[in-house]
PDB file of C-alpha atoms in Angstrom:
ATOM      1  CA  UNK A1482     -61.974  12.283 -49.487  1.00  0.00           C
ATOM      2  CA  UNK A1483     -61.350   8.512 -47.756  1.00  0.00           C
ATOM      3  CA  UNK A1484     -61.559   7.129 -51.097  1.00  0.00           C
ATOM      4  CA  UNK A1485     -58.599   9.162 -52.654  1.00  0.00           C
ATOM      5  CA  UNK A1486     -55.211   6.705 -51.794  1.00  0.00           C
ATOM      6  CA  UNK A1487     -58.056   4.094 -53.120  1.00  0.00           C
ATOM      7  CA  UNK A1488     -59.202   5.690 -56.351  1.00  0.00           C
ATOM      8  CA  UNK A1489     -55.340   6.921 -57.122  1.00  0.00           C
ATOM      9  CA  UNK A1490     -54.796   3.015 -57.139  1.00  0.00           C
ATOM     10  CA  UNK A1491     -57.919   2.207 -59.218  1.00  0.00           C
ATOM     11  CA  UNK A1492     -57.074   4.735 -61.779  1.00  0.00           C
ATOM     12  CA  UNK A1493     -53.369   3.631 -61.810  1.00  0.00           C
ATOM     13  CA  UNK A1494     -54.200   0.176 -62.933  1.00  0.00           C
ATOM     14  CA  UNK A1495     -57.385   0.178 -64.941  1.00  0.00           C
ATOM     15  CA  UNK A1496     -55.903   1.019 -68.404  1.00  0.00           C
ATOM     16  CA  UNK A1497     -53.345  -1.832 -68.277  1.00  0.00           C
ATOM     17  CA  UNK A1498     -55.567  -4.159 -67.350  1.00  0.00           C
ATOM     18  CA  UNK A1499     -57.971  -3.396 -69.867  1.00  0.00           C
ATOM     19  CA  UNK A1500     -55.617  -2.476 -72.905  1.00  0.00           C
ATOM     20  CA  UNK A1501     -54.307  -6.060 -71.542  1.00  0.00           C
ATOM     21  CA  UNK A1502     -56.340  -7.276 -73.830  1.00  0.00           C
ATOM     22  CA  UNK A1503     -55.218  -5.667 -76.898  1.00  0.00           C
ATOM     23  CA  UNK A1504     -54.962  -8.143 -79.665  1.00  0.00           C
ATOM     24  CA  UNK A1505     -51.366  -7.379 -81.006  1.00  0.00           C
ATOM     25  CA  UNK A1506     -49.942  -7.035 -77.469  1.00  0.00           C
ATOM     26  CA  UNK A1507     -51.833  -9.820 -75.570  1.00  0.00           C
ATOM     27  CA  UNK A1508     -50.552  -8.941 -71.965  1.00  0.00           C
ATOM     28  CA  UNK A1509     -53.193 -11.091 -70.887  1.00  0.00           C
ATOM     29  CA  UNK A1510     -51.049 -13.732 -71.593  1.00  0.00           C
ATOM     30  CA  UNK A1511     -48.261 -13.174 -69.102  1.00  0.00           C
ATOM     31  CA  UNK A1512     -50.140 -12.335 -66.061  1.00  0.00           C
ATOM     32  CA  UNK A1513     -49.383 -16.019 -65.407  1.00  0.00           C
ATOM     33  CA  UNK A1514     -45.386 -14.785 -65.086  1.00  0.00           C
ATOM     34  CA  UNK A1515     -46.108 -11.503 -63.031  1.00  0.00           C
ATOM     35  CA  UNK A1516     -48.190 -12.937 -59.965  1.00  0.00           C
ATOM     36  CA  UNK A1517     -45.398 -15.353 -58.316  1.00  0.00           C
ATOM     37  CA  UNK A1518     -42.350 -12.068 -58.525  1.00  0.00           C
ATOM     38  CA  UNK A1519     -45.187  -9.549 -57.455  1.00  0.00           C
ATOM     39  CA  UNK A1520     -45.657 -11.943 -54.164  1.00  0.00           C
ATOM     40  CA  UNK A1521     -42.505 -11.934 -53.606  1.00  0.00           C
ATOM     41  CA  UNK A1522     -41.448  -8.580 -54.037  1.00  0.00           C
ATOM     42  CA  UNK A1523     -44.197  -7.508 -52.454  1.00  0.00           C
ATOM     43  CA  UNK A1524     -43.948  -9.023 -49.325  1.00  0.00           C
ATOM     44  CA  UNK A1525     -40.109  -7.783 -49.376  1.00  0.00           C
ATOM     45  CA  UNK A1526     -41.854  -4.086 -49.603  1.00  0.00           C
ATOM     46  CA  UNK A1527     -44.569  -4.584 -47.282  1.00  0.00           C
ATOM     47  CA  UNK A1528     -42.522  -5.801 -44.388  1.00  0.00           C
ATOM     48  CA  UNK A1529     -39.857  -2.869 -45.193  1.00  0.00           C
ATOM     49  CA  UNK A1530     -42.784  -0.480 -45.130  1.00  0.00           C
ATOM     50  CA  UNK A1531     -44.631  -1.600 -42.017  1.00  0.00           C
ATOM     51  CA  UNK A1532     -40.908  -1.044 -40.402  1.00  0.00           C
ATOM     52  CA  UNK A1533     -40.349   2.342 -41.710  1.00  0.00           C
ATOM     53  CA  UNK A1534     -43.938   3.571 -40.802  1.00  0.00           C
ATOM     54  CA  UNK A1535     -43.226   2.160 -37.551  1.00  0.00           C
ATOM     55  CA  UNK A1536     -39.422   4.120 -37.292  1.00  0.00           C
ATOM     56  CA  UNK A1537     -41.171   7.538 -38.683  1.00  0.00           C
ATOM     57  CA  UNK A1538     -40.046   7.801 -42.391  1.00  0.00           C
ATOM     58  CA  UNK A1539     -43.491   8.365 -43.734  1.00  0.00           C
ATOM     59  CA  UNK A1540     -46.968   8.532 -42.365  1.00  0.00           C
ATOM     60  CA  UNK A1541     -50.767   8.321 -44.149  1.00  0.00           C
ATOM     61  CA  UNK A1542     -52.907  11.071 -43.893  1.00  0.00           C
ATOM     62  CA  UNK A1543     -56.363   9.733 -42.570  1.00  0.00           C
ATOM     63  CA  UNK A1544     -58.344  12.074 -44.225  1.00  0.00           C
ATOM     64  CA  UNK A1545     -57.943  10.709 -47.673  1.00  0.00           C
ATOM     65  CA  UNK A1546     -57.730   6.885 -46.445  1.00  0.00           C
ATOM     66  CA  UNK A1547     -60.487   4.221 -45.835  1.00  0.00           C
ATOM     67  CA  UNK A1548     -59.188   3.366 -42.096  1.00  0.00           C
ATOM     68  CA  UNK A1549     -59.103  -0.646 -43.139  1.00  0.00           C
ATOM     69  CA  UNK A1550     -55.335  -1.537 -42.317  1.00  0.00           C
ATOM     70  CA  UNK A1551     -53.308  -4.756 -43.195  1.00  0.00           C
ATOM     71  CA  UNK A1552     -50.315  -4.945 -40.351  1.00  0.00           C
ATOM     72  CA  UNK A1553     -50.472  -1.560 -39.660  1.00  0.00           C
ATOM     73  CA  UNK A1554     -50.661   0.108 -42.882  1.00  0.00           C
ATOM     74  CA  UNK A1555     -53.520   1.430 -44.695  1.00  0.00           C
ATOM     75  CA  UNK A1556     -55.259  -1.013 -47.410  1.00  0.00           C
ATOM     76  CA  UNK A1557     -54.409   1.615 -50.125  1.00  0.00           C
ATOM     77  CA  UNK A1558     -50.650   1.418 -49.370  1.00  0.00           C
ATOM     78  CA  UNK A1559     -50.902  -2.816 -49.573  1.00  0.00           C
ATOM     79  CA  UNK A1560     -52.537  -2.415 -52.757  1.00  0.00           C
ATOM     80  CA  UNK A1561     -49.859  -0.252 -53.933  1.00  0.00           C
ATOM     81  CA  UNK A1562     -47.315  -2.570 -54.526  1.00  0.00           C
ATOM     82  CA  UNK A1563     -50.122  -4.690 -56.775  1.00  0.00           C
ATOM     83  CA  UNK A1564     -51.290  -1.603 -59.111  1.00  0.00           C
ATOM     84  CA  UNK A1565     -47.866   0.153 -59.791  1.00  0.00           C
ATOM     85  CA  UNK A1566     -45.120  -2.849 -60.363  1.00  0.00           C
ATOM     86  CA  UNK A1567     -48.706  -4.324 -63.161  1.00  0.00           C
ATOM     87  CA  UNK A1568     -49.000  -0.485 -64.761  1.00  0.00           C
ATOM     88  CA  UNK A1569     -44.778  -0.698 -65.138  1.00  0.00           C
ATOM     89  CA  UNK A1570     -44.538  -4.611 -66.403  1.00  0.00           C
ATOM     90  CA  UNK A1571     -47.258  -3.650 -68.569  1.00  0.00           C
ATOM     91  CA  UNK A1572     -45.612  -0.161 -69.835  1.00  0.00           C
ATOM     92  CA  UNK A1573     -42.682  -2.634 -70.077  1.00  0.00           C
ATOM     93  CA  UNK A1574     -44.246  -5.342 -72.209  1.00  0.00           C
ATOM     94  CA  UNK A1575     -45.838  -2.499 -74.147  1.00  0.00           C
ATOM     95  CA  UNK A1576     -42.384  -0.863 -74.966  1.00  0.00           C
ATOM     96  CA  UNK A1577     -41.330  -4.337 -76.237  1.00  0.00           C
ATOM     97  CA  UNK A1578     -43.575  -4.716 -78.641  1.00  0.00           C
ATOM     98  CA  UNK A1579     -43.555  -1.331 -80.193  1.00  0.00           C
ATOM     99  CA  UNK A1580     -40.558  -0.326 -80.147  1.00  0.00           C
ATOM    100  CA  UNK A1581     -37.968  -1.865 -81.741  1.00  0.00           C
ATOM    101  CA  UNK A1582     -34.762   0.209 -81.005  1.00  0.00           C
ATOM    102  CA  UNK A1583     -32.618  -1.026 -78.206  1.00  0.00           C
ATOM    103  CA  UNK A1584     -30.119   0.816 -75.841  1.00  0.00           C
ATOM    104  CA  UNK A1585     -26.564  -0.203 -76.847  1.00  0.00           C
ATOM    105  CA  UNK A1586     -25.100  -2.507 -73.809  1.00  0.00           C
ATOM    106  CA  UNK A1587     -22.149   0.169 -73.884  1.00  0.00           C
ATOM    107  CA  UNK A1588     -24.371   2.959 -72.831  1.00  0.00           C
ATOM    108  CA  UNK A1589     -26.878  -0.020 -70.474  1.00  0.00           C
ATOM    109  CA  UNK A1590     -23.636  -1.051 -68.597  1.00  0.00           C
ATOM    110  CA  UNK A1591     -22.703   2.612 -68.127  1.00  0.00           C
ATOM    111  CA  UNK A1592     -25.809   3.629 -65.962  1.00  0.00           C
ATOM    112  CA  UNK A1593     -25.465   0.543 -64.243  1.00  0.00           C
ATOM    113  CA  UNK A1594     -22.049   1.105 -63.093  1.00  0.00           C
ATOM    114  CA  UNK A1595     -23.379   5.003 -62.272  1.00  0.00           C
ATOM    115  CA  UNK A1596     -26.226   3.291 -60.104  1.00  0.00           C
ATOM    116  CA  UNK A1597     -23.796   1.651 -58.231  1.00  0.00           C
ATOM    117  CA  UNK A1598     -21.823   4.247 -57.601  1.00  0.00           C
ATOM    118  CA  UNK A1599     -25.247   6.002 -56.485  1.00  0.00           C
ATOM    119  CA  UNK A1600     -25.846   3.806 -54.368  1.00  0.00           C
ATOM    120  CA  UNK A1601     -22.438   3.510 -52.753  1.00  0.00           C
ATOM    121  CA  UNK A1602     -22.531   7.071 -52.238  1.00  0.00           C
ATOM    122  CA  UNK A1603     -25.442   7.313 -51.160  1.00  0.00           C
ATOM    123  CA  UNK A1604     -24.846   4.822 -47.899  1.00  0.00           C
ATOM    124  CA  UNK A1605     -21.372   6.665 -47.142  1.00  0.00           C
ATOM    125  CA  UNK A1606     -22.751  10.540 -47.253  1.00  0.00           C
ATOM    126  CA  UNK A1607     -25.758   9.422 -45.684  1.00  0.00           C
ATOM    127  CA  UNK A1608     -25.449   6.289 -44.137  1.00  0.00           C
ATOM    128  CA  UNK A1609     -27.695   7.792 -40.536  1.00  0.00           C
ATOM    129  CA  UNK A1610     -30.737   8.919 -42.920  1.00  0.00           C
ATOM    130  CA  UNK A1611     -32.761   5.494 -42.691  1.00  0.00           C
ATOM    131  CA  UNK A1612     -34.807   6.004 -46.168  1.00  0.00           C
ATOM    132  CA  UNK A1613     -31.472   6.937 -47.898  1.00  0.00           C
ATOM    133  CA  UNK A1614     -29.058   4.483 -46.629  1.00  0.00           C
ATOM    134  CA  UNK A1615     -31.548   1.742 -46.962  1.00  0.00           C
ATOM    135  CA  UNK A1616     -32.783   2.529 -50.625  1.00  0.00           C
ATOM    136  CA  UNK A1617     -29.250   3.123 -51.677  1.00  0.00           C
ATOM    137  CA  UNK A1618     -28.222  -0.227 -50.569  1.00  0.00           C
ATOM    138  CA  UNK A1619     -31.054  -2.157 -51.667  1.00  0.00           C
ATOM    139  CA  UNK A1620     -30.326  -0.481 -55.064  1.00  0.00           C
ATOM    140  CA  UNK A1621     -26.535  -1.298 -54.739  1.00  0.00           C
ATOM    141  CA  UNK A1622     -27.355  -4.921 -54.310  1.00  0.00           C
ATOM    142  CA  UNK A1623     -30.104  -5.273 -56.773  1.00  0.00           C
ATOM    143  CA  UNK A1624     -27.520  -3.760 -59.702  1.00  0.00           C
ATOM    144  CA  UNK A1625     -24.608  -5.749 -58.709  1.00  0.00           C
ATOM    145  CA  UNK A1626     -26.965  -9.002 -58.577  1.00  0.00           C
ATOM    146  CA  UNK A1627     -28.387  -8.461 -62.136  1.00  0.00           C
ATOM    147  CA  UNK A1628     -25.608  -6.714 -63.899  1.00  0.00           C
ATOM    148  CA  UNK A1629     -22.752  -8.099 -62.829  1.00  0.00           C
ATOM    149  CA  UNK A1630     -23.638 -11.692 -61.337  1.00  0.00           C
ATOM    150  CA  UNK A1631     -26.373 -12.938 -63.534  1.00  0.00           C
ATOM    151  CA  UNK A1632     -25.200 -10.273 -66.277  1.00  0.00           C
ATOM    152  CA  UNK A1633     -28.790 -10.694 -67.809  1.00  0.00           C
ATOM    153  CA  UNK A1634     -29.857  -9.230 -71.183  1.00  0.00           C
ATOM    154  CA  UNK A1635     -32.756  -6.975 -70.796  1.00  0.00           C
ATOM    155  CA  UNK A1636     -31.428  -3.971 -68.681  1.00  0.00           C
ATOM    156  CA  UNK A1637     -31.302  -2.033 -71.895  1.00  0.00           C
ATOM    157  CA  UNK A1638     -34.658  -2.161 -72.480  1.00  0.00           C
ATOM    158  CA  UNK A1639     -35.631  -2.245 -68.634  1.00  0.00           C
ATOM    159  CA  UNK A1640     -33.955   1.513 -68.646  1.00  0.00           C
ATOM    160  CA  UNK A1641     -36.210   2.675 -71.656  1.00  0.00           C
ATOM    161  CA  UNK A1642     -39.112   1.132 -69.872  1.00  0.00           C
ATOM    162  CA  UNK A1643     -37.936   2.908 -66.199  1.00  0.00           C
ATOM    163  CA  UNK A1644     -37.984   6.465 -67.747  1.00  0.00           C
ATOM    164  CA  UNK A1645     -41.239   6.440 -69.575  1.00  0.00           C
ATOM    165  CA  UNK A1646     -42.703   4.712 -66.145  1.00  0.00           C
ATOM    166  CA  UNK A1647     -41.553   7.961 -64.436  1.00  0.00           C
ATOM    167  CA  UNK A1648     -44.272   9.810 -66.367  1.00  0.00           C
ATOM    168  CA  UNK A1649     -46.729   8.548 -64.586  1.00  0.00           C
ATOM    169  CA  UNK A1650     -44.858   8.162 -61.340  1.00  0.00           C
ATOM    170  CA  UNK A1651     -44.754  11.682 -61.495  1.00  0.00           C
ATOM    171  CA  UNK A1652     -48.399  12.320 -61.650  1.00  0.00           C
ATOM    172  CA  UNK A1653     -49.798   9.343 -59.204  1.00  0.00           C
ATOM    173  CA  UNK A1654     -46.701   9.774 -56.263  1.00  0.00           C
ATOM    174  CA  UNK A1655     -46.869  13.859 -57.543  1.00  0.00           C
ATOM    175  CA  UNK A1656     -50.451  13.548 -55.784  1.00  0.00           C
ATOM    176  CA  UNK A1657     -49.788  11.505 -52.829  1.00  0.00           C
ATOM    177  CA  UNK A1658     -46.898  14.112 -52.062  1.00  0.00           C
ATOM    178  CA  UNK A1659     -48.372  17.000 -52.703  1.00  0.00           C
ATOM    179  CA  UNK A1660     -52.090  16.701 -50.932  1.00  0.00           C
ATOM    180  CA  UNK A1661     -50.241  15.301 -48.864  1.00  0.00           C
ATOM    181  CA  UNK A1662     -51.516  11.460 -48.651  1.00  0.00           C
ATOM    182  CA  UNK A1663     -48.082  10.672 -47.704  1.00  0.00           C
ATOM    183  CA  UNK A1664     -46.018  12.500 -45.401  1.00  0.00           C
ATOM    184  CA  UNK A1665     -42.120  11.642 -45.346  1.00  0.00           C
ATOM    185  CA  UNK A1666     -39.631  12.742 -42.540  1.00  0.00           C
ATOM    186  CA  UNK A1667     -36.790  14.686 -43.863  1.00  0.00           C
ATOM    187  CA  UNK A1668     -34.897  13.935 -40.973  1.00  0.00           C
ATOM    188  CA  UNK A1669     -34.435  10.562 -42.369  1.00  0.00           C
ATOM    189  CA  UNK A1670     -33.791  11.538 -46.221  1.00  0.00           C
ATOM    190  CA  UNK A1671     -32.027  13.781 -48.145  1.00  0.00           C
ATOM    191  CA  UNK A1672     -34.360  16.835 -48.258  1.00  0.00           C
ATOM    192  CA  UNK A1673     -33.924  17.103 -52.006  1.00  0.00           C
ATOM    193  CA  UNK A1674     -37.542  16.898 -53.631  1.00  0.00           C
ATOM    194  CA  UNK A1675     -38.546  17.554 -57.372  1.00  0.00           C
ATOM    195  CA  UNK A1676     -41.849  19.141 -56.445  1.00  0.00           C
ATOM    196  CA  UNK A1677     -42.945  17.213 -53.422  1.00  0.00           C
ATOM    197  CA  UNK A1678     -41.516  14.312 -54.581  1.00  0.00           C
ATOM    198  CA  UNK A1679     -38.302  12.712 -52.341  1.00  0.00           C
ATOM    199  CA  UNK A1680     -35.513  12.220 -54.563  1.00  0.00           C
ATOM    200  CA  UNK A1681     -35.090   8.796 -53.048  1.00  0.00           C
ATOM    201  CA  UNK A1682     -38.241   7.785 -54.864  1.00  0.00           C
ATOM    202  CA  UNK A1683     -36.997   7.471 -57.881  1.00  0.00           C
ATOM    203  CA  UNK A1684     -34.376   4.969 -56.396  1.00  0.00           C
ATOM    204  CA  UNK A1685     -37.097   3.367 -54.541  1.00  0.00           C
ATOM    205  CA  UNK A1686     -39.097   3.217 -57.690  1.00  0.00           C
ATOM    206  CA  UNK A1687     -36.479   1.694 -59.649  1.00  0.00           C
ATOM    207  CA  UNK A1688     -35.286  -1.113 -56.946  1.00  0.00           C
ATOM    208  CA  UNK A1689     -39.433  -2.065 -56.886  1.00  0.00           C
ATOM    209  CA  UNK A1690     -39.647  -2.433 -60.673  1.00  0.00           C
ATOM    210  CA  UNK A1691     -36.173  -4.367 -60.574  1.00  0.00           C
ATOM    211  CA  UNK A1692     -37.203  -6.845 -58.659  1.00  0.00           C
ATOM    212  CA  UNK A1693     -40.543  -7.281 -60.016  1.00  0.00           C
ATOM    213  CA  UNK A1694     -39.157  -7.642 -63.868  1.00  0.00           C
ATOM    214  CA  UNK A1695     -36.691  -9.393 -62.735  1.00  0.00           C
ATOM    215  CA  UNK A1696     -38.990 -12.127 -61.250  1.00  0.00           C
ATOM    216  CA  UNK A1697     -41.123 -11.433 -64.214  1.00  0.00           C
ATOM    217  CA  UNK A1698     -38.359 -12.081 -67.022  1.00  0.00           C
ATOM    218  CA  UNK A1699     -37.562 -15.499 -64.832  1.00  0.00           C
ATOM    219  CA  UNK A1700     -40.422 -17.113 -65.078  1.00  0.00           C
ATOM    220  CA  UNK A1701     -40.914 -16.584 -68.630  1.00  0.00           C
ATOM    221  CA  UNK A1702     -37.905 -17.843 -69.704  1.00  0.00           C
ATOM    222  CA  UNK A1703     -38.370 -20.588 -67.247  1.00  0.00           C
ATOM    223  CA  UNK A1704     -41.558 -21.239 -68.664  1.00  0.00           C
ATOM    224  CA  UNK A1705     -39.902 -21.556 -72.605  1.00  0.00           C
ATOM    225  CA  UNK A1706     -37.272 -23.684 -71.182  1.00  0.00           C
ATOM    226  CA  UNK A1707     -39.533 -26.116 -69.761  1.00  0.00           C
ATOM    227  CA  UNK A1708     -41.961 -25.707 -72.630  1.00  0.00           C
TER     228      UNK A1708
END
């Protein structure tokens, strides 16, 4: 049972990394572009979790942990912002191959604009629930950054790739809710779940994988500038 945070993360990563390799897709090939936006971003979320496990949002059941802790949080949680933001760029990459249909920017800059407004909502309604306030505004910031500052092209297809990531988001943090592995205090969130799962997940979710495609698309095109 110590093994199970640590396991959830092995199984979450081990098919991208080994259909990485697949000849047509070649993921291999960008790992170079996800490592320096993963650091980042996963610092960001490491320092923001140590300070909501300190404040009470969520807690780690220590029956399904190893006990080996990095700044106060288990080793499973650490390795959790390495194994889900490499499934989702890969699930991401994959989508870009394949599929060749693109979101119109009509309907793209709609749910941007209705993120916003998510997120601006959700800081005025609940502006003394920590996990909702500070999600909502991360969120709020992230959109208005890439959307409407840097107004880059690849939100349309960073949507497609966001709702077929929640497929597996809703088996892997189904889990860690439901056991539980992860315990979260409603008194600082909404107290709307879908199963066991916070709603403010999925906002959570989709500020993580922002960030780390953002960083991801970067230094790519970075990389064919310079090239």
């Amino acid at each position: 049972m110590r093994y199970t945070y640590l396991l959830i993360n092995i199984f979450t990563v081990f098919f991208p990394v080994v259909l990485s390799f697949d000849r047509r897709v070649r993921f291999y090939k960008s790992w170079r572009f996800i490592w320096p936006g993963m650091a980042i971003t996963g610092l960001f979320f490491l320092l923001w979790d140590v300070l909501f496990t300190m404040q009470n949002v969520w807690s780690f059941n220590p029956n399904y942990i190893t006990g080996v802790s990095i700044l106060g949080l288990p080793i499973e949680e650490v390795l959790f912002f390495l194994t889900v933001p490499f499934a989702c760029i890969f699930i991401y990459a994959c989508l870009n191959y394949y599929i060749k249909w693109q979101m119109s920017a009509g309907l793209s800059g709609a749910i941007s604009v209705l993120m916003v407004l998510s997120g601006i909502l959700g800081l005025v309604f609940y502006y003394d629930k920590v996990y909702t306030a500070i999600t909502a505004g991360l969120l709020l910031l992230l959109m208005l950054a890439i959307h409407f500052i840097f107004k880059v092209r690849w939100l349309n297809r960073f949507y497609v790739a966001y709702v077929v990531a929640l497929i597996p988001f809703y088996i892997v943090n189904g889990i860690l809710t439901s056991i539980p592995i992860v315990s979260y205090n409603n008194a600082q969130n909404m107290g709307i779940r879908l199963g066991a799962i916070p709603l403010e997940d999925h906002f959570y979710l989709m500020a993580l994988l922002l960030m780390n495609i953002g960083f991801f698309e970067y230094f790519k095109a970075r990389n064919k500038a310079n090239g």
